[in-house]
Short mmCIF file of C-alpha atoms and ligand atoms in Angstrom, two decimals:
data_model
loop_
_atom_site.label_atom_id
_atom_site.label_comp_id
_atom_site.label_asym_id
_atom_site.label_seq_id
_atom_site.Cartn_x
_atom_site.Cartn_y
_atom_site.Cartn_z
CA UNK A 947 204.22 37.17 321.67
CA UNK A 948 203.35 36.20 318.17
CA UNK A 949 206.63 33.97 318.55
CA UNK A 950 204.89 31.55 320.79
CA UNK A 951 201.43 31.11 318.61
CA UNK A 952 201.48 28.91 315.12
CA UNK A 953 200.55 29.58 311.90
CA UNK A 954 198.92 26.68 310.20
CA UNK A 955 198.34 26.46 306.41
CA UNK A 956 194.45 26.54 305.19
CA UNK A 957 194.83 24.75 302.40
CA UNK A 958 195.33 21.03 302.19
CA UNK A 959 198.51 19.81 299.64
CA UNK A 960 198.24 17.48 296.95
CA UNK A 961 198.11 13.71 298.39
CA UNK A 962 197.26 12.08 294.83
CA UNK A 963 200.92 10.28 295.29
CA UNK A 964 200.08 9.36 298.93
CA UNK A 965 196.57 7.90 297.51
CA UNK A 966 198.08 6.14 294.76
CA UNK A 967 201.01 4.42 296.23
CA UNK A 968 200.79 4.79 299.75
CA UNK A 969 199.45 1.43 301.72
CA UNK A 970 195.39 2.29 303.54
CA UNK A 971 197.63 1.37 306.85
CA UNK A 972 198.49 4.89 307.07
CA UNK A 973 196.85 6.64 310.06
CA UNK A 974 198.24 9.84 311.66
CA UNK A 975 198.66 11.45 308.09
CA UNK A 976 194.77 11.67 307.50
CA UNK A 977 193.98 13.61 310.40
CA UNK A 978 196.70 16.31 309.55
CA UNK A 979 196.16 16.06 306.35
CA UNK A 980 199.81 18.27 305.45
CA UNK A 981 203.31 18.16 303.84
CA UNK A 982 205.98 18.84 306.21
CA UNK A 983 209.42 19.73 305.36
CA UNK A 984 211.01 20.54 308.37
CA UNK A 985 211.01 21.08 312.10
CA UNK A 986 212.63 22.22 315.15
CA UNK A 987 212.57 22.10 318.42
CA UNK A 988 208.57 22.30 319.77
CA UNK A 989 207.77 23.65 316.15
CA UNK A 990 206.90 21.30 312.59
CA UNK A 991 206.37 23.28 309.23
CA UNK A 992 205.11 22.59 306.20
CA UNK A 993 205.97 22.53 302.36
CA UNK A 994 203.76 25.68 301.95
CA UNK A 995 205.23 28.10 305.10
CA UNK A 996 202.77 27.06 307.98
CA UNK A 997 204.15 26.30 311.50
CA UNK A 998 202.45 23.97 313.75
CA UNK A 999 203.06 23.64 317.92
CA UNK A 1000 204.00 19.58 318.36
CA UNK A 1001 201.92 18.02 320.98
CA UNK A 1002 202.66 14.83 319.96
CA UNK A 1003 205.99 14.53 319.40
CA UNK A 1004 206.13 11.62 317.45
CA UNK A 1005 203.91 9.71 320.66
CA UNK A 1006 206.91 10.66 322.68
CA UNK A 1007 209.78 10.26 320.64
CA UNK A 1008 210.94 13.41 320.63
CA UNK A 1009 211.24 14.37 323.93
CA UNK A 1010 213.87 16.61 323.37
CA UNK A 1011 212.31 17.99 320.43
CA UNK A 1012 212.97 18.26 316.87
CA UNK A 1013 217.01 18.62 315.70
CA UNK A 1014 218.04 19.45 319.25
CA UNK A 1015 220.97 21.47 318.56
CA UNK A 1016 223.77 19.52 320.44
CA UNK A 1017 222.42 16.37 319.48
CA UNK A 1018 222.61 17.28 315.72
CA UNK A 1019 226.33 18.11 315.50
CA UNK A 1020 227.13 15.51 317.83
CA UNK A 1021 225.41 13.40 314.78
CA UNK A 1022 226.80 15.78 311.89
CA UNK A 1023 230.51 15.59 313.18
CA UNK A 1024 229.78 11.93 313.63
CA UNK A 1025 229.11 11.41 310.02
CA UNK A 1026 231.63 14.19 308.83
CA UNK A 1027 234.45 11.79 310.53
CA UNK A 1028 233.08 8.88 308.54
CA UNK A 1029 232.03 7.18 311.86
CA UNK A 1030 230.64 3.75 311.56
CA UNK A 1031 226.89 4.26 310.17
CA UNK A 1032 226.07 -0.16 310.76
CA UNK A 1033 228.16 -2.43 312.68
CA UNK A 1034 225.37 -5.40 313.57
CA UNK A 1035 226.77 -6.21 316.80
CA UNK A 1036 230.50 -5.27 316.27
CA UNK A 1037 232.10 -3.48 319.31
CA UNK A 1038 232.69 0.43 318.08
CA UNK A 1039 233.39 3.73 319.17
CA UNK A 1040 230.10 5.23 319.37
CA UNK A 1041 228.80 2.06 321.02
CA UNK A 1042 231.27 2.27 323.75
CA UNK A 1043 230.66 5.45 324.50
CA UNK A 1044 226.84 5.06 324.35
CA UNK A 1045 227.11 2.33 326.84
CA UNK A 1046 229.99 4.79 329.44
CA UNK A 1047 227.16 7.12 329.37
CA UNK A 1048 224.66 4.79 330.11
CA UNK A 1049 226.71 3.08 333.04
CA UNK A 1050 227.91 6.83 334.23
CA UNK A 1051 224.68 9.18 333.54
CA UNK A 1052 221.72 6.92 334.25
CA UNK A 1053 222.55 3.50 335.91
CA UNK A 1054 225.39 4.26 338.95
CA UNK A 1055 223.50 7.31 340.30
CA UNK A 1056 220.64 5.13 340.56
CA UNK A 1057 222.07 2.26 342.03
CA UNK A 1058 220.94 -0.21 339.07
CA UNK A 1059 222.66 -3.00 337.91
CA UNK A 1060 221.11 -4.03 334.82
CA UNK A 1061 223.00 -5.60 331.56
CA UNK A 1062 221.84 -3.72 328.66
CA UNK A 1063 221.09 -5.88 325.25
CA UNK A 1064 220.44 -4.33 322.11
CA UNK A 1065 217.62 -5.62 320.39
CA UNK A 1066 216.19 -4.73 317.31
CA UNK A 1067 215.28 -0.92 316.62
CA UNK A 1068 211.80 -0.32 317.20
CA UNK A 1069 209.81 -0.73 320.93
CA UNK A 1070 208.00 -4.18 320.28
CA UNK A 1071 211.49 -5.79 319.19
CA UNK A 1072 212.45 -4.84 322.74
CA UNK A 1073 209.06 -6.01 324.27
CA UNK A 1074 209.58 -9.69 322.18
CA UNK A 1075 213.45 -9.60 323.73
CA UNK A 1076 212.26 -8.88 327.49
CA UNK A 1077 209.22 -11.70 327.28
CA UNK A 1078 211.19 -14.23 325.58
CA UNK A 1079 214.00 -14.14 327.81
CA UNK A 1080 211.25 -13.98 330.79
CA UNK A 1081 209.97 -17.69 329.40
CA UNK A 1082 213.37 -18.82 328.68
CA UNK A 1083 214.91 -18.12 331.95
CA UNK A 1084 211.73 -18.89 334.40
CA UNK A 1085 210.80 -22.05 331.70
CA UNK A 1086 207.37 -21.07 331.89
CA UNK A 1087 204.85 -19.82 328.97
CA UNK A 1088 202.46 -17.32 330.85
CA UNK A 1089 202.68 -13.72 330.57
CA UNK A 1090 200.65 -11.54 332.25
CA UNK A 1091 199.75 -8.15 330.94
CA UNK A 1092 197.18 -5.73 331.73
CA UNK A 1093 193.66 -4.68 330.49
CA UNK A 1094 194.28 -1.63 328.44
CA UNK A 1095 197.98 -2.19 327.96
CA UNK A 1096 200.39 -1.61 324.69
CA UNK A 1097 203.09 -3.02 323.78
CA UNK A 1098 203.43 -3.19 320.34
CA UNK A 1099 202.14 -4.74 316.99
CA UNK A 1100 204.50 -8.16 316.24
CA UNK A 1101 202.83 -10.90 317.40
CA UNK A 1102 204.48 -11.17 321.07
CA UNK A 1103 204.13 -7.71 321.86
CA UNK A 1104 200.50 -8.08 320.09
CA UNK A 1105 199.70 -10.78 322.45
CA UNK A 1106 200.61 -8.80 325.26
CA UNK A 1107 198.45 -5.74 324.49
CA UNK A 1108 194.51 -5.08 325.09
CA UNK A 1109 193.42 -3.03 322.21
CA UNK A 1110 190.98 -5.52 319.77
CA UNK A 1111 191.31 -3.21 316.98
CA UNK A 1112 195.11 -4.16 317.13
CA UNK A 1113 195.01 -7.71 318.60
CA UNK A 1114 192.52 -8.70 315.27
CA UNK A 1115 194.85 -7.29 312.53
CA UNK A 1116 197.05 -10.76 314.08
CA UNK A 1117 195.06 -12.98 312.14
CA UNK A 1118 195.74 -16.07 314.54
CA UNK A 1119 195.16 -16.76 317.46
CA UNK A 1120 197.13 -14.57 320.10
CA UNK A 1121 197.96 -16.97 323.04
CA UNK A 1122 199.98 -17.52 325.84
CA UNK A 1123 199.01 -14.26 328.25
CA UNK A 1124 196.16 -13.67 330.88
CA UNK A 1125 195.28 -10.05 330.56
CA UNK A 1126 194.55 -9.28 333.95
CA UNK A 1127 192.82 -5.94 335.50
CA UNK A 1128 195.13 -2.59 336.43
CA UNK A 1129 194.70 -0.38 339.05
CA UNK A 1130 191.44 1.02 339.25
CA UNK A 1131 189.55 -1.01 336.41
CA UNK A 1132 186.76 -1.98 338.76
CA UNK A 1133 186.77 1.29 340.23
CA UNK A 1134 188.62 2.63 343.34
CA UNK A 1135 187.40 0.33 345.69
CA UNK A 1136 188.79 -2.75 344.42
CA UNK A 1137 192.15 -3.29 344.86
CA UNK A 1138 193.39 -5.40 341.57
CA UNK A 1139 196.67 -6.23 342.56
CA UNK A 1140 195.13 -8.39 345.61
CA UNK A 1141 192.68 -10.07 343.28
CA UNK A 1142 195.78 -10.89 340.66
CA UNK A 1143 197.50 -12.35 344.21
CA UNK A 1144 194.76 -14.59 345.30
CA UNK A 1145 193.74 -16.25 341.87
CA UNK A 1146 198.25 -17.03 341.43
CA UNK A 1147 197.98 -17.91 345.26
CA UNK A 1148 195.02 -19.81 344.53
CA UNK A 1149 195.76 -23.81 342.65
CA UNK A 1150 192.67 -23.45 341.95
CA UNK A 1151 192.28 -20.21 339.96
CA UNK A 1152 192.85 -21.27 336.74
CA UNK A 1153 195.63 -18.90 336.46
CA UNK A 1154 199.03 -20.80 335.24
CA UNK A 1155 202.26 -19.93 337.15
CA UNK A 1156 203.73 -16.64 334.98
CA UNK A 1157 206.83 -16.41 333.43
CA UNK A 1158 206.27 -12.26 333.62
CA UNK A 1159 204.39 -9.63 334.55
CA UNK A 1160 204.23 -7.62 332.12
CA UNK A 1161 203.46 -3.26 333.24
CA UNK A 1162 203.45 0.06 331.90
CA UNK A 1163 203.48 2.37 334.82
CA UNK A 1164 201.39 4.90 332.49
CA UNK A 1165 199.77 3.38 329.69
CA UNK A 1166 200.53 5.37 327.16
CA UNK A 1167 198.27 4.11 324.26
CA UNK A 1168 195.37 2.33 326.41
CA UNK A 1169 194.15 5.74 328.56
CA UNK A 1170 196.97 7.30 330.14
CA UNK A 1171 195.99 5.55 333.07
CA UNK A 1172 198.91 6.06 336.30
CA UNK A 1173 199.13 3.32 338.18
CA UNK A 1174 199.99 4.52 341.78
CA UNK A 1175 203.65 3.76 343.58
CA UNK A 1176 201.65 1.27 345.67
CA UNK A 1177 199.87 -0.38 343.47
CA UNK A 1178 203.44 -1.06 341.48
CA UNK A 1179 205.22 -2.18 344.40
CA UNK A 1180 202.92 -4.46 345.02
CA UNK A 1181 203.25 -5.91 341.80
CA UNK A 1182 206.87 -6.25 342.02
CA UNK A 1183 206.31 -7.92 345.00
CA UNK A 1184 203.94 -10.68 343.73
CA UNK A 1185 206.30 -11.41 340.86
CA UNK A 1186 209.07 -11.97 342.85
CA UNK A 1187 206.32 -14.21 345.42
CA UNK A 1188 205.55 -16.71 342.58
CA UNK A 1189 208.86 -16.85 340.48
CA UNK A 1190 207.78 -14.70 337.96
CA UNK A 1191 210.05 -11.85 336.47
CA UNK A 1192 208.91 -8.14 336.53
CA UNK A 1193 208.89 -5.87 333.47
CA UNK A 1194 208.20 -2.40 333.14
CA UNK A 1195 207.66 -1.37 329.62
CA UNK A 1196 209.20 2.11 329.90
CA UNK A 1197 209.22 3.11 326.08
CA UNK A 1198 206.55 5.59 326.02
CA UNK A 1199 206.51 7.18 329.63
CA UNK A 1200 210.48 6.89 330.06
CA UNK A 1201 213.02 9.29 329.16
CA UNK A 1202 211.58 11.79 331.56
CA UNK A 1203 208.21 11.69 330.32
CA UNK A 1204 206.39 11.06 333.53
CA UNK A 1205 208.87 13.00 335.48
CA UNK A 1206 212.45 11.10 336.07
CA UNK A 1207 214.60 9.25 333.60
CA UNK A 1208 212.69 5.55 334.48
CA UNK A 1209 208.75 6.03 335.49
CA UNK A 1210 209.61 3.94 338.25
CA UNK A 1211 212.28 5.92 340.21
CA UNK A 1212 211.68 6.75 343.59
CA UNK A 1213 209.17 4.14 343.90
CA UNK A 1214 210.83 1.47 345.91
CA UNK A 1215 211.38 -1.86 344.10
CA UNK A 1216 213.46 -2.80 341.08
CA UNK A 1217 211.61 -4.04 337.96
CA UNK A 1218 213.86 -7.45 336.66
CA UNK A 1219 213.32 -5.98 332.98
CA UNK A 1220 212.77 -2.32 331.55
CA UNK A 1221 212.30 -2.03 328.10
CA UNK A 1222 213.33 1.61 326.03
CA UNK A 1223 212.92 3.16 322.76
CA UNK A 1224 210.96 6.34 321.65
CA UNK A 1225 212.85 9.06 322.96
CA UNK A 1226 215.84 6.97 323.85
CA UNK A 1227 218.13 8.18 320.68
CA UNK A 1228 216.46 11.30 321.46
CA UNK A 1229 216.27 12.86 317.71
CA UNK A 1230 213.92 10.03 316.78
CA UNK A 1231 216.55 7.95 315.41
CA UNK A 1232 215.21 4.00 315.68
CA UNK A 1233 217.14 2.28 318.99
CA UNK A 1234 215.27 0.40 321.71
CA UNK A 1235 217.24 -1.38 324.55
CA UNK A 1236 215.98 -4.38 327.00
CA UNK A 1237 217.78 -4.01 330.34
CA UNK A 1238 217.97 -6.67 332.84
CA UNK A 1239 219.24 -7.88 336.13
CA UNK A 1240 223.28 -9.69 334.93
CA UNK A 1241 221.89 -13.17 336.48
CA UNK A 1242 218.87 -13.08 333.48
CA UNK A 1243 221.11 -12.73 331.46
CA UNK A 1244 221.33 -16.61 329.99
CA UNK A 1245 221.05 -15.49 325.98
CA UNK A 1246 223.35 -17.43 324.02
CA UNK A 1247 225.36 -15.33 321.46
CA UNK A 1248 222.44 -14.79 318.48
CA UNK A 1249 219.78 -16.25 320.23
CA UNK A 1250 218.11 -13.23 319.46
CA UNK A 1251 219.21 -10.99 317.02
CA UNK A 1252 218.51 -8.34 314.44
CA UNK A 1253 220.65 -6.37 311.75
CA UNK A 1254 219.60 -3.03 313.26
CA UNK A 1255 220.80 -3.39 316.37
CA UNK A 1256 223.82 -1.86 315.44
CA UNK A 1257 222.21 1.63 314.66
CA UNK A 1258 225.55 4.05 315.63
CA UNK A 1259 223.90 7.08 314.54
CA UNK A 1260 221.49 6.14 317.45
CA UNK A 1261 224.15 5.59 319.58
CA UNK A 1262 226.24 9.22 319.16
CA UNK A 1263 222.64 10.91 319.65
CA UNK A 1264 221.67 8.60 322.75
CA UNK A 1265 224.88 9.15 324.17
CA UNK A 1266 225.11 13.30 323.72
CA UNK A 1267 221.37 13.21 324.75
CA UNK A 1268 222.02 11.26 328.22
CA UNK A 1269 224.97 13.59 328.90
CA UNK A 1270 223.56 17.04 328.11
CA UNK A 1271 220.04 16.31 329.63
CA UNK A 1272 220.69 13.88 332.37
CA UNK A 1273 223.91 14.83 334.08
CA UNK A 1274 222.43 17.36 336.68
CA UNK A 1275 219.00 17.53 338.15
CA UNK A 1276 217.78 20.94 336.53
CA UNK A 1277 216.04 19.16 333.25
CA UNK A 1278 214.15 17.36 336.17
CA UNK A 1279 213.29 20.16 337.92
CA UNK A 1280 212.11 21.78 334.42
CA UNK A 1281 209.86 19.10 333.74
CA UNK A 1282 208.37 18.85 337.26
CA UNK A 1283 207.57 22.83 336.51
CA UNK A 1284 206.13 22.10 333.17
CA UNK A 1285 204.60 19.19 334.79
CA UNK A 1286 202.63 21.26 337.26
CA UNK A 1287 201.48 23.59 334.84
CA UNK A 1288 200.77 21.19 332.42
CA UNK A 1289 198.19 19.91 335.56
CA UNK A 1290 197.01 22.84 336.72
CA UNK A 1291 196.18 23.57 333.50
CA UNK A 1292 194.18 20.48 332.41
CA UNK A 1293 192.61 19.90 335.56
CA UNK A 1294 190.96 23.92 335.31
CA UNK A 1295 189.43 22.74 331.65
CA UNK A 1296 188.46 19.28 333.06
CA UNK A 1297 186.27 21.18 335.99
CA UNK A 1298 185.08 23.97 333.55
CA UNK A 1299 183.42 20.99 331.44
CA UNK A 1300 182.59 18.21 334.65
CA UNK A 1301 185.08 15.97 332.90
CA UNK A 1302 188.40 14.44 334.12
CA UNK A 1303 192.15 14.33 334.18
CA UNK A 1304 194.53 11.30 333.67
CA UNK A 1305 198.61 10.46 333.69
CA UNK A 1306 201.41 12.27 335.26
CA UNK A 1307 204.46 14.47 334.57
CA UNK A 1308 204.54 15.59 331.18
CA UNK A 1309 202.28 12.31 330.04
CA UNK A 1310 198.53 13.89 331.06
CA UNK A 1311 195.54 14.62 329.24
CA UNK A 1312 191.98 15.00 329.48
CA UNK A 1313 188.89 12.57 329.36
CA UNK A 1314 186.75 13.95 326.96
CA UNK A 1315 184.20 10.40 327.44
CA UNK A 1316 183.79 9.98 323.49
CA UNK A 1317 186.02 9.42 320.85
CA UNK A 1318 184.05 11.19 318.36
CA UNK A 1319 183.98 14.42 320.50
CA UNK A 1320 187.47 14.14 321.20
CA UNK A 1321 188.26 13.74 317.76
CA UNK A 1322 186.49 17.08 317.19
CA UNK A 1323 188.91 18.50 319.85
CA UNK A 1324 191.85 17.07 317.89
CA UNK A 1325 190.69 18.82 314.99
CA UNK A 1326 189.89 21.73 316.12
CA UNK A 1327 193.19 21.87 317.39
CA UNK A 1328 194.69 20.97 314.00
CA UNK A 1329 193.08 24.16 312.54
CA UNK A 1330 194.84 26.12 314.30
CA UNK A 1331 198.17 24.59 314.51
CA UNK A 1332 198.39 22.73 317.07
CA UNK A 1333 199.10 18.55 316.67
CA UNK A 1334 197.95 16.22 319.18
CA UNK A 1335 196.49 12.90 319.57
CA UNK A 1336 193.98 10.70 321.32
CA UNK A 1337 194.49 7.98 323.43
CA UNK A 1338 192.53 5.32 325.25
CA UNK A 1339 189.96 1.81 324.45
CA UNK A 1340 187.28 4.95 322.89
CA UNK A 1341 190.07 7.21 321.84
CA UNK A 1342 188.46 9.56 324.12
CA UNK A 1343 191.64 10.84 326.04
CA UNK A 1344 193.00 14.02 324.37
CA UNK A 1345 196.50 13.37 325.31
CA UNK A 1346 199.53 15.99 325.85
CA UNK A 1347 202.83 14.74 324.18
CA UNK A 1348 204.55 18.33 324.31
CA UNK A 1349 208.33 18.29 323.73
CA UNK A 1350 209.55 18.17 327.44
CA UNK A 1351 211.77 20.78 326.47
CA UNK A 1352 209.02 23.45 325.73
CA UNK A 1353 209.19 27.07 327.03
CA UNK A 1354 206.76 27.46 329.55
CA UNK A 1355 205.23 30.57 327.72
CA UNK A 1356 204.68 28.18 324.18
CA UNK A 1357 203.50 25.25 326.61
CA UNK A 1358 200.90 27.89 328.07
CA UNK A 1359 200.01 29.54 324.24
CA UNK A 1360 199.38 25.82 322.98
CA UNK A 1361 196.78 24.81 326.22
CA UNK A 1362 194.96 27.90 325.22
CA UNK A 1363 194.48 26.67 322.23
CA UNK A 1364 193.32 23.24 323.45
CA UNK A 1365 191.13 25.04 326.16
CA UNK A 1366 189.83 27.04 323.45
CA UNK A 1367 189.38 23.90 321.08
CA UNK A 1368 187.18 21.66 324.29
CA UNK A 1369 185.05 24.81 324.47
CA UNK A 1370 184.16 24.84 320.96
CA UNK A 1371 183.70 21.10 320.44
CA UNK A 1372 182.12 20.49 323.68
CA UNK A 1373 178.96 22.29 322.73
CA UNK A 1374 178.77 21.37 319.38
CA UNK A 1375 178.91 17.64 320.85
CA UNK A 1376 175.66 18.06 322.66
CA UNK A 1377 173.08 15.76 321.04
CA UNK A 1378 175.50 13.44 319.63
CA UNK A 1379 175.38 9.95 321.74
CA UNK A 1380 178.33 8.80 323.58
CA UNK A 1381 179.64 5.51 321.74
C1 LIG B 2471 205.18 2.64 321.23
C2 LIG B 2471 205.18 1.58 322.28
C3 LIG B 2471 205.62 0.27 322.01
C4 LIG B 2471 206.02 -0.18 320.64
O1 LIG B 2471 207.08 0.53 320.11
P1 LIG B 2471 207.33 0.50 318.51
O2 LIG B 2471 208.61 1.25 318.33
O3 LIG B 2471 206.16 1.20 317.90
O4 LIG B 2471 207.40 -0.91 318.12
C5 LIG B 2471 205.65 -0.62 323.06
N1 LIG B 2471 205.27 -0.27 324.29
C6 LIG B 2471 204.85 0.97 324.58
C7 LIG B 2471 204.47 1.31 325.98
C8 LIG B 2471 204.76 1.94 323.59
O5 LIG B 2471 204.31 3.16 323.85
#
C-alpha cells in the first residue's frame, strides 16, 4: 500500500542561486518550491529523499512517464553506438526509422495521408509552420482561432491564442486573427459554429475570408473545454465551405491524452493540418511535427527552417515510443479504463461540492469557479506530494495531467489526495469573493 502514496519533503531547499540568477519569468518552480533530482515513471523526487505523484507531467509531455524503460535504452544504445546526436535536415538512420514508424504505427491504420515536416522543436514552432503555410497556400491573411484557445508564446502562435496575460507580454500589436466563440461560450443553447457560418457566409459580416481555422479539440491551457464530435465536424465542414484550411492543434490533448493517438479519431472528417509536440518524443525530449494533406505541401526547400529540427535523440525515442505503445489496441483500452475512473472519480467530488467537471480521456479536471481557491487546492495538494496544475481564463480548473501510464491503484491513491485537498480548501474558501 504505502508503495502507491508519496512522501513529500517539509522543508523547502535553498533557492538563493535560483533568486540570484534565475530570470522573474520562472513560474511552475514557485509553486513547488523543490529541488528535484530524479524521476521515474508516475513518480519525481527530490535532492533531499521526498517522492512526489506527477499530475502534471510536464502539461502532458510525459505521457508515458518519466525514463520509460524501453524508451531509455532505445536512447542509451542510441548514443552508446555514437548515433547521430544533430543532423539539421540531413536524411539519417534514426530519422528514417522515426518516419517507417510513423507511416506503419499511426498513419496507414488510420487511413491518413498526411506529409510530415519537421519544424522547429517546441509546439508554437509547429503552430507558426501550420499557419504560415495555411496563408501561403490559400493567399489569404485571416486566421481564425478560438476564445480561450493556446497555442503558444512566439508571436504567430501568440496571435492565435486568447489568454491577455500572454497576448500583452507581445508588446505589439497581435494582428491578423478573429478570435471567434467555441462550443458552448454563450451557453448550451447557442450553437457557435452556425454563428461563425453565417457572419463568413455573410459579405457583410465584417469577417475576412480565412486562410485557417485554427482548433484545439480540448483546450488544454484555456479550460479544458471538449468541444463535441459535432461541433468539430462542423467546423471542418465550414473550412472546407469557404476555402479555408482546417487545423487541429493536437500538441497537448494528442498522444493518447484524450483517449486515441489524434483527439480527432473516430470523429468523421480529416483536419488539413495537425500539429504535435509534448508527448510526441515521449521522454520529453524537444520534437514537434506539422502534418499535412501532400497537395499543401508547396514549401520551398528552407522556406521555413530551424537548426533543431534535426533532434535524433527525439527521433530513436519517438520511434520506440510509437512502436511499443501504439502497435496494438491494449494501451487504448488502458487509457479508456483510467479514463473512466479518472471520471467517475472527478465527477463524485464535483457533486459532493455543487461544482463541475470538464475535458475527456485522461485530459479532465474539475471547476473549482476561482483561481484563488483552486490555487489553495493545488497547494494543498503539493503538501502532500502530489503535483498538479490549474488551467483555464481564472485558473480555476484543477486539471489532471497523470502519466497515462499510471497503475490504476496510484491513479486512485493520488484522487484521494485531491478529494481530500477540495475538501479542505473548499471550506476554508468560504468568505473569500470569487474574482
Ligand atoms: C503547449 C502548447 C503549445 C505550445 O507548445 P510549446 O512547446 O510550449 O511551444 C501549443 N498548443 C497547445 C495546444 C499547447 O498545449
Amino acid at each position: 500500500m504505502i508503495t502507491t502514496l508519496p512522501q513529500p519533503t517539509k522543508r523547502k531547499p535553498d533557492t538563493a542561486i535560483y533568486e540570484r540568477l534565475e530570470s522573474a519569468v520562472r513560474s511552475y518552480a514557485r509553486s513547488m518550491p523543490r529541488q528535484f533530482a530524479r524521476a521515474e515513471g508516475v513518480w519525481m523526487h527530490d535532492n533531499q529523499g521526498g517522492r512526489y505523484l506527477d499530475f502534471l507531467s510536464g502539461c502532458s509531455t510525459l505521457n508515458y512517464g518519466h525514463n520509460h524503460p524501453v524508451l531509455k535504452s532505445a536512447l542509451m544504445d542510441y548514443i552508446a553506438g555514437n548515433g547521430i546526436t544533430h543532423g539539421l535536415d540531413l536524411h539519417t538512420d534514426a530519422k528514417a526509422d522515426f518516419l517507417a514508424a510513423l507511416e506503419q504505427v499511426i498513419l496507414k491504420p488510420r487511413g491518413l495521408d498526411y506529409r510530415a515536416m519537421f519544424t522547429g522543436p517546441t509546439g508554437t514552432n509547429a503552430v507558426e509552420a501550420a499557419i504560415k503555410l495555411a496563408r501561403k497556400v490559400t493567399g489569404r491573411e485571416l486566421v481564425i482561432a478560438f476564445t480561450n484557445g493556446f497555442h503558444g508564446m512566439t508571436l504567430g502562435a501568440l496571435a492565435c491564442t486568447g489568454n491577455a496575460a500572454k497576448r500583452s507580454g507581445a508588446g505589439i500589436p497581435l494582428s491578423h486573427v478573429a478570435h471567434e466563440p467555441f462550443e458552448g461560450y454563450h451557453g448550451p443553447q447557442i450553437d457557435t459554429a452556425e454563428l461563425l457560418e453565417r457572419r463568413l457566409a455573410d459579405p457583410s459580416s465584417g469577417l475576412d475570408a480565412p486562410a485557417a481555422i485554427l482548433v484545439e479539440t480540448v483546450q488544454g491551457e484555456g479550460g479544458l473545454n471538449a468541444a463535441s464530435p459535432e461541433w468539430l465536424r462542423e467546423i471542418a465542414a465550414i473550412a472546407k465551405r469557404h476555402g479555408a484550411l482546417m487545423i487541429v492543434d493536437d500538441i497537448q490533448a494528442g498522444c493518447g491524452r484524450a483517449g486515441s493517438f489524434f483527439s480527432f479519431e473516430g470523429m468523421g472528417f480529416t483536419p488539413d493540418i495537425v500539429t504535435m509536440a509534448k508527448s510526441l518524443s515521449g521522454m520529453g525530449l524537444p520534437f514537434a511535427l506539422a502534418l499535412f494533406r501532400p497537395e499543401l505541401d508547396q514549401w520551398s526547400p528552407g522556406e521555413h527552417n530551424g537548426t533543431f529540427r534535426g533532434n535524433n535523440h527525439a527521433f530513436v525515442t519517438a520511434a520506440a515510443a510509437l512502436r511499443h505503445f501504439w502497435s496494438d489496441g491494449q494501451f487504448q483500452q488502458d487509457i479508456a479504463r483510467r479514463s473512466r475512473m479518472l471520471e467517475r472519480r472527478l465527477d463524485a467530488m464535483a457533486s459532493e461540492h455543487g461544482l463541475s467537471t470538464r475535458g475527456r480521456g485522461m485530459i479532465r479536471g474539475i471547476d473549482i469557479g476561482s483561481g484563488k481557491i483552486a490555487q489553495a487546492v493545488t497547494a494543498a495538494c503539493f503538501a502532500q506530494g502530489l503535483i498538479i496544475e490549474t488551467s483555464g481564463a481564472h485558473d480555476e480548473i484543477v486539471k489532471v495531467l497523470a502519466p497515462l501510464v499510471i497503475d490504476d491503484a496510484v491513479l486512485s491513491a493520488g484522487l484521494d489526495i485531491l478529494e481530500e485537498s477540495i475538501r479542505a480548501a473548499l471550506p476554508l474558501a468560504y468568505g473569500v469573493a470569487a474574482e
